[in-house]
């Protein structure tokens, strides 16, 4: 090889190395992040940084739609997750998508639920620091500005005024340079991608105001406008921090679902040996061993053994379910006290856990589309402001005014129309309403849900853990006290929730020594030569006694006790209805709202609760897909549905509903999917979110109308030259103050829709449709 060839080879190798290092997407293998569907299509998800508004979402989706092989690109605005789907005949190019996003001005990486959210946490810290700097600078600059304003009235000496201006400059310029970086960078990214975002007029207004202020200070003029620039940044950063806070909870969904997954499984080989393998290597038909305390790694059927499993992912019920040979188990279920061998029927990627995650992801993607419509006014605002400022500048120059007067009027238009009031119109109400709800025992997770709460005309409840309390209790007060005392001592040796209910119902006592728990059956002990048993009816040979107890209390579960050859005793245990559930349901119906119960529990239990609460519409035995279909049917009928649920199986329904609410005792995934959580044992917070949401929406609309009216009046005044930048800054600050004070009204309840214990909540004459 000649020297020239060697040189060319070196240059090509160096260029390839440089490109791979400057564009890391070209140097990595992303096959592990691509999921293939049965039809051959592929899908990958990305975590995208720098998404600020619906315009960003539209830019990304339209920009990727033109890539070869891309069938669809959908960005979820709430958690900034981008889903890209490729056609069956296309080769998925994950690196190409990352490169295309980089060209559009956004950093992205494949979404990994197990990866800690370092970028998001760093962004939050950055915003909080910027807010702190802007707040400190605003207070000090405003204090100096007030002194100058007062001095202008009382003939302050010019040298003192100039000194105050220079002090303001020393404080405001570095503070604005630091605190305004999120807006400057957003504006630059937008321009780089050939679009103008809301960050651009903010940046233009701040920069021009600071330049004008420096020029005025250098020339010894009477006015400077540092206070207007730094206060604008302060108020807008408040809104940005609130937005980031609301979005942080959304990531919890993927993280909490990830905790239900297993990395490895104990596969039973053909020779009977057990081998730890990655879950991805499991296939339908193979056998796995699930030890006590482990989670089930795949869907399957119990082939050997018995145990108590937490299968709330399927049933939504908190009580453990006893499984034996032939029973189905599902990935993510937590095994109790016995080892079981399971034959796999659906492995990783096809389990019910995967289906629940997919249902919720699709529901969130559909919801995010509404944000595009909500951002239309914002997109119109930017060109209107720029056009108004440009026309003001041109108009003044056309009538013979000098550059100074023309620029002063144009800057006044930009300052007075800066979207401070618009930026605060919604977040200020969200903060005030969130505080009001917190006092009512409600933790608001999604500030955008306030408007949806106001539109609710139908409330759908899950039963177990929502209408009822999460912990079971003894249902029959007329029991044999002696038998209860003995059963309670045995119960203290068991980890079953029903046993815990017996232990709490009796007086405290030590457990029997030597008590042993039989997996999936119950607990036994020998006391003075007599065998004591507590557990299932079969374990205690008490089927007839248990049947009689269930006939008396249909919505209860039964745990039996037997001492030697004496007659068995059946204890009815159930989850009691929340203390104010009857009054809350009555108040909802009195307000004209439709009330429905959708539950995964058995028909007799749901019917009993519905009858006690006076709810005419209920369904039982529903799987997650069934709840989704019921909500979709209500939506097609024009109903605005509030879903109140707590189980893992309720997570997709919570995400698909118009708005959602969960008790704080709910499963982690349901908490992440819900728009709000409520504390305590009462259901009154359901009424609180509806009344507060209605008031918050009214205040949001008032704020938006006031902000719009302010701009309609202010722009002509500023363009006419009647307002200096100082007055424009004062007007801008005044509009923000008015909007904020109006938003604080959300902290005061209007007394609407509270629980009236005098309301008669008698059951209606009929109970409809029961799907077993």
XYZ file of C-alpha atoms in Angstrom:
772
model
C 0.000 0.000 0.000
C 1.417 3.389 -0.969
C 1.713 6.324 1.378
C -1.245 8.056 -0.294
C -3.490 5.019 0.231
C -2.374 4.767 3.845
C -3.121 8.428 4.361
C -6.585 8.112 2.806
C -7.308 5.035 4.930
C -6.226 6.943 8.054
C -8.436 9.914 7.162
C -11.470 7.635 6.554
C -10.871 5.726 9.795
C -10.432 8.969 11.732
C -13.629 10.386 10.215
C -15.567 7.238 11.092
C -14.188 7.301 14.650
C -15.025 10.989 15.016
C -18.567 10.527 13.695
C -19.167 7.604 16.024
C -17.973 9.627 19.001
C -19.726 12.866 18.113
C -22.910 10.961 17.296
C -23.030 8.151 19.875
C -26.215 6.813 18.298
C -24.094 5.525 15.420
C -21.776 3.579 17.721
C -24.282 1.621 19.811
C -26.393 -1.439 19.272
C -30.018 -0.691 20.164
C -31.567 -4.044 19.228
C -32.440 -4.761 22.857
C -34.766 -1.734 22.889
C -36.825 -2.840 19.851
C -39.969 -4.893 20.416
C -41.412 -6.971 17.587
C -45.142 -7.580 17.198
C -46.679 -10.729 15.745
C -47.337 -9.010 12.428
C -43.642 -8.199 12.057
C -43.902 -4.507 12.888
C -41.410 -3.050 15.350
C -41.702 -0.517 18.139
C -39.200 1.389 20.260
C -39.638 4.029 22.944
C -37.407 7.022 23.631
C -36.962 9.461 26.488
C -36.808 12.924 24.900
C -35.372 15.998 26.608
C -36.256 19.611 25.882
C -39.957 19.190 25.021
C -41.644 22.394 26.248
C -44.954 22.795 24.442
C -47.340 21.188 21.990
C -45.451 22.859 19.141
C -42.423 20.759 20.128
C -44.598 17.655 20.051
C -45.909 18.447 16.575
C -42.392 19.183 15.296
C -41.067 15.852 16.543
C -43.972 13.755 15.281
C -44.056 15.395 11.847
C -40.270 15.331 11.561
C -40.049 11.587 12.210
C -43.099 10.663 10.135
C -41.099 11.240 6.958
C -38.322 8.791 7.874
C -38.158 5.604 5.769
C -40.167 2.771 7.257
C -41.687 4.796 10.109
C -45.411 3.996 10.370
C -46.153 6.265 13.311
C -44.410 8.523 15.815
C -46.389 9.453 18.933
C -45.056 11.621 21.765
C -46.675 11.463 25.188
C -46.455 15.068 26.373
C -46.991 14.219 30.042
C -43.852 12.112 30.504
C -41.910 13.021 27.298
C -41.864 9.425 26.052
C -41.765 8.983 22.294
C -43.103 5.781 20.717
C -41.933 5.052 17.174
C -43.430 2.207 15.156
C -41.974 0.748 11.948
C -43.776 -1.132 9.190
C -43.278 -4.937 9.004
C -41.038 -4.685 5.942
C -38.758 -2.006 7.428
C -35.612 -2.425 9.467
C -35.971 -0.366 12.682
C -33.322 2.356 12.807
C -33.135 3.462 16.442
C -29.871 5.304 15.896
C -31.387 7.144 12.958
C -34.301 8.323 15.100
C -31.925 9.608 17.771
C -29.906 11.396 15.094
C -33.040 12.935 13.550
C -34.138 14.169 16.978
C -30.708 15.683 17.510
C -31.033 17.528 14.194
C -34.388 18.882 15.398
C -32.729 20.175 18.566
C -33.706 17.461 21.078
C -31.563 15.030 23.018
C -32.985 11.519 23.201
C -32.090 8.022 24.310
C -33.949 4.690 24.301
C -36.382 4.542 27.193
C -35.218 2.206 29.963
C -37.573 1.845 32.974
C -34.701 0.545 35.065
C -32.516 3.573 34.437
C -32.694 6.272 37.125
C -34.151 9.559 35.808
C -30.842 11.445 36.050
C -31.634 13.916 33.268
C -35.041 14.789 34.682
C -33.698 15.199 38.216
C -30.872 17.397 36.916
C -33.379 19.523 34.971
C -35.478 19.968 38.113
C -32.448 21.035 40.148
C -31.495 23.465 37.431
C -34.969 25.030 37.341
C -35.116 25.344 41.121
C -31.719 27.058 41.190
C -32.827 29.407 38.398
C -36.044 30.175 40.287
C -34.119 30.896 43.475
C -31.740 33.256 41.661
C -34.609 35.029 39.880
C -36.584 35.355 43.113
C -33.639 36.799 45.037
C -32.796 39.216 42.234
C -36.457 40.240 41.776
C -36.857 41.207 45.421
C -33.702 43.280 45.489
C -34.142 44.922 42.078
C -37.759 45.771 42.835
C -36.762 47.309 46.154
C -34.277 49.548 44.338
C -36.795 50.310 41.561
C -39.405 51.441 44.097
C -36.844 53.778 45.587
C -36.186 55.264 42.140
C -39.907 55.625 41.438
C -40.405 57.430 44.735
C -37.333 59.563 44.036
C -38.655 60.646 40.651
C -41.671 62.046 42.445
C -39.618 63.748 45.191
C -36.837 65.019 42.908
C -34.105 62.463 43.660
C -30.632 63.695 42.746
C -29.528 62.353 39.327
C -26.317 60.875 40.741
C -28.301 58.884 43.331
C -30.723 57.694 40.661
C -27.852 56.598 38.417
C -26.243 54.763 41.334
C -29.464 52.868 41.962
C -29.674 52.009 38.258
C -26.123 50.678 38.253
C -26.802 48.568 41.348
C -29.887 47.166 39.621
C -27.768 46.363 36.570
C -25.138 44.585 38.681
C -27.854 42.418 40.237
C -30.169 41.900 37.256
C -27.732 41.225 34.392
C -25.983 38.141 35.823
C -29.237 36.933 37.385
C -31.081 37.212 34.055
C -28.198 35.543 32.242
C -28.397 32.567 34.607
C -32.113 32.335 35.381
C -33.182 32.854 31.772
C -31.107 30.007 30.344
C -34.066 27.560 30.052
C -35.867 30.103 27.852
C -32.810 31.195 25.865
C -31.853 27.607 25.076
C -35.432 26.733 24.137
C -35.627 29.695 21.782
C -32.292 28.769 20.207
C -33.341 25.127 19.698
C -36.536 26.279 18.072
C -34.753 28.632 15.686
C -32.240 25.940 14.881
C -35.087 23.630 13.902
C -36.785 26.386 11.889
C -39.654 27.086 14.283
C -40.644 29.788 16.760
C -41.785 28.674 20.216
C -43.160 30.536 23.223
C -39.585 30.793 24.500
C -38.704 33.156 21.658
C -40.895 36.173 22.578
C -39.869 35.695 26.214
C -36.210 35.743 25.229
C -36.678 38.689 22.869
C -38.568 40.705 25.464
C -36.025 40.027 28.219
C -32.975 40.723 26.034
C -34.373 43.923 24.507
C -35.508 45.157 27.917
C -32.054 44.568 29.386
C -30.357 46.241 26.403
C -32.669 49.242 26.666
C -32.044 49.419 30.401
C -28.261 49.328 29.967
C -28.449 52.024 27.267
C -30.657 54.190 29.489
C -28.308 53.674 32.429
C -25.221 54.563 30.360
C -26.916 57.712 29.098
C -28.042 58.749 32.589
C -31.741 58.576 31.652
C -34.474 58.777 34.242
C -35.775 55.242 33.745
C -34.383 51.713 33.541
C -36.361 48.528 33.311
C -34.254 45.820 34.946
C -37.095 45.021 37.349
C -39.511 44.177 34.539
C -37.069 41.733 32.908
C -36.096 39.847 36.059
C -39.650 39.687 37.431
C -40.861 38.295 34.130
C -38.331 35.469 34.409
C -39.285 34.839 38.039
C -42.993 34.412 37.332
C -42.431 32.255 34.262
C -39.984 30.021 36.132
C -42.670 29.382 38.746
C -44.864 27.956 35.998
C -41.973 25.909 34.576
C -41.157 24.382 37.978
C -44.816 23.483 38.521
C -44.950 21.790 35.135
C -41.805 19.788 35.881
C -43.162 18.759 39.274
C -46.390 17.462 37.760
C -44.493 15.411 35.187
C -42.147 13.749 37.669
C -44.914 11.502 38.959
C -45.605 10.104 35.543
C -42.255 8.313 35.478
C -43.319 6.372 38.569
C -45.645 4.262 36.401
C -42.886 2.520 34.460
C -40.665 2.281 37.538
C -43.401 0.699 39.656
C -44.361 -1.763 36.935
C -40.688 -2.657 36.605
C -40.632 -3.728 40.275
C -43.200 -6.429 39.462
C -40.954 -7.980 36.834
C -38.410 -10.695 37.471
C -34.954 -10.641 35.957
C -34.390 -14.389 36.329
C -36.486 -17.512 36.780
C -35.833 -20.946 38.277
C -36.426 -23.248 35.301
C -37.005 -26.937 35.982
C -34.963 -28.967 33.510
C -35.953 -32.332 32.000
C -33.819 -34.233 34.543
C -35.521 -32.471 37.467
C -32.669 -30.101 38.209
C -33.352 -26.389 38.703
C -31.406 -23.762 36.767
C -31.537 -19.967 37.071
C -32.070 -18.440 33.626
C -32.999 -14.958 32.323
C -36.758 -14.489 32.032
C -36.306 -13.812 28.322
C -35.279 -17.460 27.823
C -38.582 -18.831 29.127
C -40.855 -20.385 26.513
C -44.447 -21.555 26.641
C -44.529 -25.155 27.886
C -41.464 -25.038 30.117
C -41.712 -25.492 33.897
C -40.540 -23.047 36.549
C -40.172 -23.211 40.336
C -41.540 -20.271 42.336
C -40.232 -20.231 45.907
C -41.897 -18.505 48.896
C -41.477 -14.718 48.765
C -40.654 -14.660 45.046
C -42.682 -13.115 42.240
C -44.056 -15.279 39.451
C -41.935 -14.554 36.345
C -44.492 -15.609 33.684
C -48.134 -16.531 33.221
C -48.876 -20.185 33.727
C -50.747 -23.015 35.443
C -49.819 -24.551 38.802
C -48.542 -28.068 38.192
C -47.441 -28.972 41.710
C -47.736 -27.516 45.209
C -50.036 -24.980 46.863
C -49.571 -21.471 48.219
C -51.245 -18.118 48.894
C -50.573 -15.562 46.157
C -51.129 -11.824 45.925
C -52.769 -11.677 42.475
C -54.113 -8.138 42.778
C -52.836 -7.431 39.262
C -55.743 -9.558 38.027
C -58.432 -9.342 40.698
C -57.691 -5.949 42.224
C -58.448 -7.596 45.591
C -56.038 -7.235 48.514
C -56.801 -10.657 50.008
C -54.338 -13.408 49.135
C -55.664 -16.108 46.799
C -54.982 -19.765 47.517
C -53.734 -21.559 44.410
C -53.379 -25.302 43.921
C -52.735 -27.713 41.072
C -54.565 -26.556 37.943
C -55.031 -22.916 39.010
C -53.776 -20.085 36.811
C -51.107 -17.667 38.046
C -49.830 -14.481 36.430
C -46.499 -12.725 36.055
C -45.894 -10.233 38.852
C -47.946 -12.134 41.448
C -46.174 -12.389 44.820
C -45.879 -15.915 46.197
C -46.710 -16.434 49.844
C -45.673 -19.347 52.026
C -45.393 -22.341 49.713
C -43.253 -23.443 46.790
C -45.131 -24.119 43.554
C -44.150 -25.521 40.175
C -45.752 -23.662 37.261
C -46.073 -24.638 33.605
C -45.565 -21.491 31.516
C -48.392 -20.509 29.161
C -47.213 -16.969 28.287
C -43.638 -15.774 28.664
C -42.048 -12.312 28.669
C -43.678 -9.945 26.202
C -47.011 -11.785 26.139
C -48.001 -11.852 29.827
C -50.932 -10.120 31.459
C -48.442 -7.744 33.072
C -47.236 -6.729 29.611
C -50.843 -6.301 28.518
C -51.648 -4.027 31.484
C -48.617 -1.889 30.694
C -49.628 -1.681 27.038
C -53.208 -0.729 27.897
C -52.065 2.093 30.129
C -49.460 3.330 27.662
C -52.051 3.563 24.896
C -54.504 5.320 27.192
C -51.875 7.914 28.095
C -50.993 8.455 24.448
C -54.624 9.134 23.549
C -54.986 11.601 26.406
C -51.937 13.592 25.380
C -53.531 14.555 22.062
C -55.840 17.014 23.835
C -52.797 19.115 24.673
C -52.438 20.055 21.010
C -55.833 21.762 21.023
C -55.097 23.511 24.320
C -51.934 25.017 22.852
C -53.571 26.682 19.808
C -54.009 30.013 21.570
C -50.364 29.942 22.609
C -49.203 29.339 19.050
C -51.294 32.278 17.825
C -49.911 34.506 20.562
C -46.314 34.463 19.284
C -46.874 35.838 15.753
C -49.441 38.353 17.027
C -46.991 39.826 19.546
C -44.152 39.968 17.009
C -46.383 41.519 14.386
C -47.647 44.124 16.845
C -44.113 45.088 17.891
C -42.865 45.201 14.286
C -45.823 47.296 13.128
C -45.265 49.670 16.038
C -41.616 50.146 15.073
C -42.404 50.616 11.379
C -45.356 52.885 12.106
C -43.379 55.284 14.277
C -40.543 55.424 11.772
C -43.054 56.057 8.976
C -44.477 59.118 10.735
C -40.998 60.592 11.116
C -40.156 59.620 14.691
C -36.548 58.853 15.544
C -35.127 55.428 16.230
C -35.126 55.988 19.975
C -38.852 56.782 20.177
C -39.772 54.010 17.732
C -37.693 51.393 19.552
C -39.014 52.568 22.912
C -42.605 52.047 21.749
C -41.823 48.635 20.190
C -40.064 47.431 23.329
C -43.001 48.680 25.386
C -45.291 46.505 23.263
C -43.070 43.453 23.831
C -42.860 44.096 27.585
C -46.512 44.836 28.150
C -47.572 41.807 26.118
C -45.004 39.399 27.546
C -46.945 36.261 28.463
C -46.549 36.702 32.204
C -50.262 36.830 32.951
C -50.869 34.078 30.401
C -48.049 32.050 31.925
C -49.558 32.371 35.402
C -53.238 32.034 34.467
C -53.246 28.241 34.789
C -50.303 27.392 37.148
C -51.398 29.922 39.794
C -54.847 28.346 39.983
C -53.270 24.896 40.071
C -51.125 25.828 43.076
C -54.027 27.412 44.978
C -56.391 24.549 44.171
C -53.753 21.960 45.088
C -53.389 23.640 48.492
C -57.158 23.636 48.994
C -57.382 19.964 48.054
C -54.487 19.103 50.364
C -56.445 20.538 53.276
C -59.314 18.258 52.224
C -56.992 15.229 52.224
C -56.342 15.112 48.474
C -52.881 14.996 46.903
C -53.095 16.396 43.377
C -50.729 14.601 41.027
C -51.662 16.205 37.705
C -52.551 19.895 37.711
C -54.151 19.620 34.275
C -56.777 17.295 35.776
C -58.525 20.152 37.585
C -60.318 21.156 34.416
C -61.327 17.548 33.763
C -62.674 17.159 37.297
C -65.010 20.074 36.554
C -66.553 18.250 33.586
C -67.429 14.991 35.347
C -70.993 13.726 34.993
C -70.364 10.031 35.740
C -68.413 8.490 38.627
C -67.215 4.883 38.300
C -66.031 3.122 41.461
C -64.024 -0.023 41.946
C -65.332 -1.922 44.972
C -62.541 -3.471 46.982
C -60.257 -0.947 48.658
C -62.197 1.968 47.146
C -65.791 1.781 48.322
C -64.576 -0.542 51.061
C -61.693 -0.138 53.473
C -58.480 -1.890 52.400
C -58.103 -4.005 55.540
C -60.627 -6.819 56.235
C -62.569 -6.990 59.510
C -64.756 -9.472 61.344
C -68.253 -9.095 59.861
C -70.381 -10.956 62.437
C -70.468 -9.502 65.934
C -72.429 -12.499 67.314
C -69.612 -15.038 67.618
C -68.414 -17.521 70.216
C -66.054 -15.414 72.333
C -64.068 -18.427 73.547
C -63.597 -19.789 70.048
C -62.627 -16.332 68.806
C -59.963 -16.009 71.514
C -58.437 -19.378 70.580
C -58.669 -18.664 66.849
C -57.051 -15.253 67.338
C -54.037 -16.831 69.079
C -53.668 -19.239 66.163
C -54.158 -16.365 63.702
C -51.124 -14.558 65.116
C -48.972 -17.337 63.643
C -50.362 -16.762 60.130
C -49.552 -14.092 57.535
C -52.932 -14.342 55.797
C -54.961 -11.050 55.798
C -58.104 -12.871 56.965
C -56.206 -14.264 59.923
C -55.051 -10.741 60.738
C -58.709 -9.653 60.919
C -59.378 -12.287 63.596
C -56.272 -11.299 65.548
C -57.418 -7.675 65.622
C -60.988 -8.577 66.654
C -59.923 -10.390 69.832
C -58.093 -9.219 72.934
C -54.292 -9.226 72.622
C -52.726 -12.563 73.449
C -49.539 -14.489 72.682
C -49.611 -16.937 69.753
C -49.650 -20.645 70.546
C -46.130 -22.113 70.714
C -45.272 -24.609 68.023
C -47.968 -23.430 65.615
C -47.279 -24.490 62.029
C -48.727 -23.054 58.840
C -49.759 -25.398 56.021
C -49.290 -23.669 52.681
C -52.594 -22.780 51.081
C -54.631 -24.397 53.854
C -54.235 -22.767 57.264
C -52.401 -22.992 60.597
C -52.479 -25.691 63.271
C -51.184 -26.173 66.816
C -51.455 -28.798 69.595
C -52.558 -27.455 72.972
C -52.869 -29.890 75.883
C -53.061 -32.738 73.406
C -55.889 -31.154 71.400
C -55.299 -30.181 67.775
C -56.454 -26.652 66.921
C -56.968 -25.721 63.290
C -57.653 -22.349 61.630
C -58.002 -21.942 57.884
C -60.071 -22.963 54.897
C -63.361 -24.860 55.331
C -61.789 -27.982 53.850
C -58.795 -27.754 56.184
C -61.145 -27.606 59.202
C -63.747 -30.026 57.771
C -66.318 -27.240 58.059
C -67.890 -26.934 54.610
C -71.501 -26.950 55.883
C -70.741 -24.411 58.589
C -68.983 -22.161 56.066
C -71.881 -22.378 53.597
C -74.314 -21.280 56.290
C -72.117 -18.292 57.154
C -71.948 -17.258 53.499
C -75.727 -17.530 53.161
C -76.079 -15.107 56.063
C -73.454 -12.615 54.767
C -73.077 -13.120 50.980
C -70.307 -10.542 50.472
C -68.046 -12.038 53.136
C -65.206 -14.530 53.017
C -65.053 -17.348 55.550
C -62.221 -18.562 57.779
C -62.964 -21.588 59.965
C -61.757 -22.810 63.366
C -61.913 -26.284 64.911
C -60.708 -27.591 68.255
C -60.323 -31.377 68.220
C -63.620 -33.125 67.624
C -65.809 -30.199 68.679
C -68.169 -28.482 66.255
C -66.374 -26.092 63.892
C -66.925 -22.344 63.969
C -67.031 -20.199 60.830
C -65.982 -16.544 61.058
C -67.255 -14.202 58.352
C -64.625 -11.654 57.346
C -65.144 -8.828 54.877
C -63.891 -5.393 53.937
C -66.267 -2.874 55.459
C -67.769 -0.048 53.433
C -66.063 3.291 54.055
C -67.814 5.250 56.831
C -69.275 7.999 54.628
C -69.738 5.982 51.425
C -73.550 6.001 51.649
C -73.665 9.799 52.079
C -71.122 10.452 49.340
C -72.988 8.277 46.840
C -76.233 10.031 47.799
C -74.615 13.464 47.334
C -73.303 12.475 43.891
C -76.716 11.287 42.805
C -78.385 14.375 44.264
C -76.048 16.491 42.121
C -77.283 14.656 39.025
C -74.221 12.478 38.515
C -74.452 8.885 37.368
C -72.785 6.340 39.694
C -71.498 2.941 38.500
C -69.551 0.138 40.218
C -67.129 -1.944 38.103
C -65.376 -4.676 40.079
C -63.311 -7.805 39.587
C -64.926 -9.407 42.639
C -67.663 -12.063 42.598
C -71.265 -11.111 41.881
C -72.687 -11.720 45.379
C -70.104 -9.463 47.016
C -70.607 -6.638 44.521
C -74.394 -6.926 44.696
C -74.340 -6.667 48.483
C -72.200 -3.516 48.507
C -74.192 -1.924 45.686
C -77.409 -2.605 47.577
C -76.119 -1.033 50.773
C -74.973 2.073 48.882
C -78.037 2.452 46.693
C -76.132 2.005 43.417
C -78.297 0.598 40.646
C -75.606 0.054 37.990
C -72.865 -2.449 38.750
C -70.865 -5.211 37.126
C -68.700 -7.928 38.643
C -65.958 -10.303 37.533
C -64.361 -7.740 35.207
C -60.807 -8.066 33.876
C -58.711 -4.947 33.060
C -59.763 -5.097 29.391
C -63.429 -5.247 30.404
C -63.142 -2.099 32.509
C -61.456 -0.297 29.631
C -64.258 -1.314 27.250
C -66.934 -0.132 29.710
C -65.243 3.248 30.050
C -64.887 3.554 26.292
C -68.606 2.806 25.897
C -69.442 5.536 28.398
C -67.154 7.910 26.528
C -68.829 7.147 23.203
C -72.146 7.933 24.867
C -70.823 11.404 25.678
C -70.185 10.790 29.377
C -67.268 12.429 31.228
C -66.095 9.710 33.606
C -64.230 9.960 36.904
C -62.683 6.559 37.686
C -62.033 5.858 41.374
C -59.965 2.700 41.872
C -57.044 1.261 43.779
C -55.968 -2.104 42.309
C -53.176 -2.920 39.892
C -55.879 -4.066 37.486
C -57.457 -0.594 37.704
C -54.347 1.214 36.379
C -55.326 1.073 32.682
C -58.880 2.176 33.495
C -57.578 5.033 35.632
C -55.416 6.199 32.734
C -58.207 5.862 30.166
C -60.885 7.708 32.158
C -61.523 11.413 31.669
C -60.158 11.905 35.203
C -59.074 9.487 37.926
C -58.697 9.237 41.693
C -57.150 6.608 43.972
C -56.853 6.117 47.734
C -53.331 6.588 49.046
C -53.420 2.916 50.098
C -53.695 1.899 46.426
C -51.147 -0.169 44.557
C -48.158 1.856 43.370
C -49.089 1.541 39.696
C -52.618 2.815 40.358
C -51.185 5.735 42.324
C -48.972 6.640 39.375
C -51.882 6.365 36.916
C -54.300 8.447 39.009
C -54.664 12.199 38.651
C -55.028 12.548 42.432
C -54.769 10.491 45.639
C -56.914 10.846 48.740
C -56.011 10.192 52.362
C -57.953 8.707 55.234
C -60.892 6.337 55.546
C -63.574 8.573 54.018
C -64.790 9.117 50.446
C -65.567 12.824 50.971
C -62.456 13.773 48.940
C -64.338 12.559 45.841
C -66.764 15.436 46.349
C -63.882 17.786 47.139
C -62.099 17.178 43.835
C -65.309 17.696 41.858
C -66.269 20.980 43.551
C -62.680 22.295 43.614
C -62.198 21.283 39.985
C -65.319 23.149 38.950
C -64.211 26.289 40.795
C -60.640 25.986 39.482
C -61.847 25.728 35.887
C -63.995 28.804 36.381
C -61.025 30.732 37.775
C -58.758 29.521 34.965
C -61.212 30.806 32.382
C -61.526 34.109 34.250
C -57.751 34.461 34.324
C -57.419 33.711 30.637
C -60.159 36.213 29.753
C -58.558 38.858 31.977
C -55.157 38.194 30.421
C -56.649 38.402 26.931
C -58.579 41.597 27.750
C -55.450 43.098 29.262
C -53.489 42.448 26.068
C -56.273 43.790 23.839
C -56.266 47.049 25.807
C -52.547 47.251 26.517
C -51.170 46.701 23.010
C -52.836 49.790 21.446
C -51.799 51.942 24.426
C -48.181 50.802 24.215
C -48.093 51.080 20.418
C -49.421 54.639 20.585
C -46.435 55.710 22.660
C -48.563 56.612 25.669
C -46.739 54.043 27.802
C -43.021 53.958 28.493
C -41.282 50.652 29.180
C -41.483 51.534 32.872
C -45.261 51.825 32.741
C -45.383 48.734 30.537
C -43.414 46.775 33.140
C -45.741 48.048 35.880
C -48.798 47.069 33.835
C -47.313 43.657 33.142
C -46.590 43.129 36.844
C -50.054 44.435 37.726
C -51.738 42.004 35.361
C -49.777 39.175 36.949
C -50.813 40.349 40.420
C -54.489 40.467 39.452
C -54.297 36.993 37.957
C -52.531 35.657 41.066
C -55.020 37.228 43.489
C -57.908 35.805 41.491
C -56.252 32.390 41.530
C -55.988 32.495 45.337
C -59.777 32.361 45.479
C -59.429 28.664 44.734
C -58.142 28.247 48.294
C -61.561 29.145 49.688
C -64.247 26.471 49.356
C -67.581 27.502 47.912
C -69.536 25.087 50.045
C -70.855 23.199 47.058
C -71.314 19.464 46.934
C -70.470 18.589 50.503
C -71.662 15.455 52.254
C -75.116 15.922 53.719
C -75.690 13.196 56.244
C -79.389 13.970 56.168
C -79.686 12.895 52.538
C -81.656 9.703 52.277
C -79.627 7.082 50.430
C -82.097 4.237 50.282
C -81.295 1.585 47.686
C -83.174 1.766 44.443
C -85.617 -0.952 43.630
C -83.470 -2.714 41.069
C -79.922 -3.949 40.557
C -78.795 -4.286 36.986
C -76.474 -6.541 35.049
C -74.141 -8.805 36.948
C -71.380 -10.362 34.877
C -69.876 -13.262 36.716
